[in-house]
Amino acid sequence: MANFIVLLGPPGAGKGTQAEILSENLNLVHISTGDIFRENLRNETELGLLAKGYMAKGELVPDDVTNEMVRDRISREDTREGGALLDGYPRTPDQAQALAAMLEDIDGKVLCVPYIAVPASVLVERLSGRWTCPVCSTPYHPVSKPPKVAGICDHDGAALVQREDDKPATVKNRIDVYMENTAPLIDFYQKQNILVEVDGTQDIDQVSADLLRAIKARM
Ligand code: ADP
Ligand code: AMP
């Protein structure tokens, strides 16, 4: 049975940072819906153009569009057989239900849902300081995760960029949108006994250690 891990947490909690570490450690495919939307945006696909306005405002792309995109990605052989680490999906109760139905179709299951808890007051500083690789999407921060060479991605040498939606006004809306639409999933997965809360205010290595321990205990 293919196991899926859902990384839950507000924007800036460290999902992308941890997904990079966990996917390597656990040899799991990393699926970030935000990255897929951004790639579509860069390539000016129909999906990218549709998502553009929502992303710029920090709103969620409509559930039917997002669910269809994830269904398509998950149905590929690598994930159908080996599972994946989901980062940024599901983000609404409707998406969580859709994911459950998709996994039933491929005989997969959500193994566990690590919830990376970080208070809103910390998120704004993290997001306004985030620099991202436009090629491989690795996030950096001048204080907590500086690249080896300033402004350059460690992995592929690309010049780091600041995401349009990491500007203060959009960040505030993204946190509000998370509180209203995504935070209810904490309760949803807690009721299924698969939620594990991890203190996301610790340094990056400590968060990884806690996540790995929690996930391995359920494997
Ligand atoms: P998310 O994917 O949840 O939006 P990111 O992984 O992109 O979050 O992290 C947001 C910002 O915070 C990045 O600049 C990242 O380098 C930084 N960061 C991630 N984890 C930590 C941590 N534990 N402590 C301090 N900064 C962190
Ligand atoms: P992220 O990279 O996870 O911060 O996502 C960036 C933006 O992409 C979000 O603000 C949304 O506009 C869009 N997005 C990413 N994932 C989803 C999702 N699961 N549902 C709806 N919109 C999403």
XYZ file of C-alpha atoms and ligand atoms in Angstrom:
269
model
C 0.000 0.000 0.000
C 1.355 3.440 -0.955
C 1.829 5.708 2.059
C 1.245 9.443 1.857
C 2.425 11.988 4.406
C 0.585 15.303 4.600
C 2.651 18.216 5.905
C 0.276 20.649 7.556
C 1.059 24.124 8.844
C 0.606 27.821 8.078
C 2.505 29.582 5.281
C 6.071 29.995 6.527
C 5.908 27.104 9.018
C 8.761 25.355 7.220
C 6.890 22.775 5.116
C 9.038 23.251 2.012
C 12.245 23.320 4.067
C 11.347 20.118 5.858
C 9.930 18.417 2.763
C 13.342 18.712 1.097
C 15.024 17.017 4.082
C 12.338 14.392 4.660
C 11.946 13.378 1.027
C 15.670 12.635 0.878
C 15.712 10.792 4.210
C 12.609 8.746 3.522
C 13.139 8.439 -0.219
C 9.695 9.849 -0.925
C 8.516 11.984 -3.842
C 7.848 15.592 -2.744
C 4.674 17.107 -4.194
C 4.123 20.811 -3.538
C 0.941 22.181 -5.094
C 2.361 25.719 -4.796
C 5.416 24.642 -6.836
C 3.227 23.000 -9.496
C 1.117 26.164 -9.801
C 4.253 28.338 -10.034
C 5.723 26.096 -12.717
C 2.485 26.378 -14.700
C 2.587 30.132 -14.221
C 6.147 30.320 -15.589
C 5.174 28.191 -18.583
C 2.006 30.262 -19.107
C -0.186 27.170 -19.322
C -3.958 27.417 -19.094
C -3.770 26.174 -15.491
C -1.090 28.745 -14.678
C -3.129 31.605 -16.105
C -6.171 30.449 -14.169
C -4.221 30.220 -10.890
C -2.372 33.527 -11.375
C -4.955 35.949 -9.958
C -5.668 33.812 -6.901
C -1.987 33.357 -6.104
C -1.181 37.051 -6.485
C -3.848 37.904 -3.891
C -2.925 35.049 -1.560
C -6.298 33.386 -2.149
C -6.758 29.673 -2.740
C -7.128 28.332 -6.257
C -10.640 26.764 -6.468
C -10.909 23.248 -5.064
C -12.083 21.543 -8.272
C -9.066 22.841 -10.214
C -6.599 21.957 -7.450
C -8.081 18.505 -6.839
C -7.938 17.650 -10.520
C -4.303 18.729 -10.713
C -3.384 16.571 -7.701
C -5.362 13.596 -8.989
C -3.412 13.794 -12.205
C -0.064 13.975 -10.376
C -0.842 11.217 -7.888
C -2.010 8.811 -10.571
C 1.521 8.653 -12.020
C 3.364 5.419 -11.418
C 6.018 6.749 -8.994
C 3.470 7.968 -6.457
C 0.828 5.356 -7.157
C 3.332 2.763 -6.051
C 5.684 4.614 -3.719
C 3.456 7.246 -2.098
C 4.526 10.864 -1.552
C 5.072 13.718 0.807
C 2.326 16.293 0.230
C 3.254 19.918 0.942
C 0.507 22.545 0.721
C -2.270 20.063 -0.053
C -4.933 19.506 1.194
C -5.776 23.051 2.274
C -9.563 22.847 2.680
C -11.981 20.211 4.030
C -13.188 19.640 0.445
C -9.601 18.905 -0.660
C -9.102 16.545 2.297
C -12.205 14.581 1.251
C -11.062 14.551 -2.370
C -7.635 13.251 -1.313
C -9.213 10.438 0.692
C -11.246 9.407 -2.374
C -8.176 9.577 -4.659
C -6.157 7.396 -2.299
C -8.937 4.866 -2.068
C -8.807 4.552 -5.863
C -5.093 3.717 -5.843
C -5.120 1.648 -2.647
C -3.087 4.290 -0.803
C -3.508 5.905 2.590
C -2.501 8.943 4.614
C 0.038 7.441 7.007
C 0.364 10.503 9.192
C -0.126 14.256 9.224
C 2.707 16.163 10.874
C 1.406 19.586 11.890
C 4.262 22.092 12.084
C 3.011 24.608 14.643
C 4.349 28.182 14.433
C 2.590 31.292 15.821
C 1.472 33.993 13.362
C 3.870 36.540 14.895
C 6.871 34.460 13.692
C 5.492 33.752 10.213
C 5.614 37.330 8.930
C 9.345 37.674 9.658
C 10.076 34.294 8.074
C 8.130 34.994 4.887
C 9.395 38.520 4.393
C 12.949 37.127 4.684
C 12.374 34.141 2.422
C 14.446 33.826 -0.748
C 13.519 31.000 -3.103
C 15.309 29.190 -5.896
C 13.282 29.693 -9.093
C 14.648 26.399 -10.481
C 14.352 23.832 -7.649
C 12.136 25.838 -5.218
C 14.453 25.438 -2.220
C 13.649 28.144 0.352
C 16.422 30.114 2.107
C 16.553 32.730 4.844
C 19.472 35.090 5.619
C 19.362 34.226 9.324
C 18.108 30.653 9.697
C 19.146 29.127 6.377
C 21.628 31.253 4.440
C 22.871 29.849 1.120
C 26.605 29.058 0.939
C 27.074 31.954 -1.517
C 24.824 34.983 -0.884
C 21.904 35.125 -3.319
C 22.745 31.824 -5.046
C 21.066 28.413 -4.707
C 23.336 25.730 -3.195
C 21.933 23.065 -5.510
C 21.929 24.570 -8.975
C 23.624 27.975 -8.830
C 20.461 29.887 -9.812
C 19.978 33.457 -8.542
C 17.482 33.427 -5.656
C 14.283 35.476 -5.941
C 11.664 36.814 -3.549
C 8.164 35.488 -4.186
C 5.615 38.134 -5.200
C 3.182 36.746 -2.610
C 5.732 37.101 0.228
C 5.090 40.883 0.289
C 3.608 41.975 3.671
C 0.023 42.707 2.480
C -0.313 39.344 0.730
C 1.330 37.499 3.618
C -1.317 38.829 5.984
C -4.095 37.607 3.708
C -2.443 34.202 3.279
C -2.339 33.742 7.055
C -6.028 34.755 7.321
C -6.927 32.353 4.509
C -5.011 29.585 6.302
C -6.829 30.271 9.588
C -10.225 30.179 7.951
C -9.836 27.325 5.445
C -6.902 25.129 6.438
C -6.678 25.250 10.236
C -9.922 23.169 10.500
C -7.939 20.252 9.008
C -6.022 19.962 12.300
C -9.228 18.782 13.923
C -10.189 16.690 10.877
C -6.971 14.628 11.051
C -6.830 14.620 14.852
C -10.168 12.795 14.833
C -8.587 10.137 12.601
C -5.737 9.775 15.105
C -3.065 10.504 12.517
C -2.108 14.077 13.470
C 1.257 14.675 15.174
C 2.073 18.177 16.337
C 5.691 19.320 16.097
C 7.075 22.591 17.500
C 8.067 24.498 14.354
C 9.755 27.344 16.244
C 12.799 25.167 16.959
C 15.803 25.312 14.669
C 15.531 23.517 11.329
C 17.561 20.429 12.364
C 15.541 19.919 15.531
C 12.238 20.166 13.630
C 13.548 17.563 11.134
C 14.586 15.234 13.963
C 11.142 15.483 15.584
C 9.385 14.924 12.247
C 11.512 11.909 11.328
C 10.956 10.340 14.733
C 7.177 10.841 14.509
C 6.932 9.517 10.943
C 9.194 6.502 11.461
C 7.175 5.501 14.528
C 4.193 5.061 12.212
C 5.910 3.299 9.325
P 6.387 26.923 4.018
O 6.770 25.946 2.934
O 5.685 26.248 5.166
O 5.661 28.126 3.525
P 9.279 27.446 4.125
O 9.860 26.087 4.296
O 9.389 28.069 2.785
O 7.748 27.466 4.661
O 9.956 28.396 5.216
C 9.621 29.781 5.292
C 10.878 30.596 5.650
O 11.292 30.276 6.975
C 12.081 30.284 4.746
O 12.796 31.482 4.548
C 12.907 29.269 5.557
O 14.288 29.334 5.252
C 12.618 29.714 6.992
N 12.552 28.594 7.966
C 12.066 27.349 7.746
N 12.131 26.610 8.885
C 12.660 27.416 9.837
C 12.971 27.226 11.243
N 12.737 26.076 11.869
N 13.484 28.281 11.911
C 13.707 29.469 11.280
N 13.438 29.708 9.973
C 12.918 28.683 9.264
P 2.459 27.786 -1.309
O 3.644 27.640 -2.213
O 2.055 26.474 -0.689
O 2.646 28.893 -0.293
O 1.234 28.203 -2.258
C 1.259 29.408 -3.001
C -0.128 29.712 -3.547
O -0.542 28.682 -4.466
C -1.243 29.766 -2.507
O -1.333 31.021 -1.868
C -2.475 29.471 -3.396
O -2.850 30.594 -4.159
C -1.933 28.404 -4.343
N -2.102 27.045 -3.779
C -1.110 26.182 -3.423
N -1.629 25.034 -2.946
C -2.982 25.173 -2.979
C -4.072 24.354 -2.600
N -3.883 23.134 -2.068
N -5.328 24.827 -2.791
C -5.532 26.035 -3.325
N -4.562 26.874 -3.689
C -3.279 26.453 -3.515
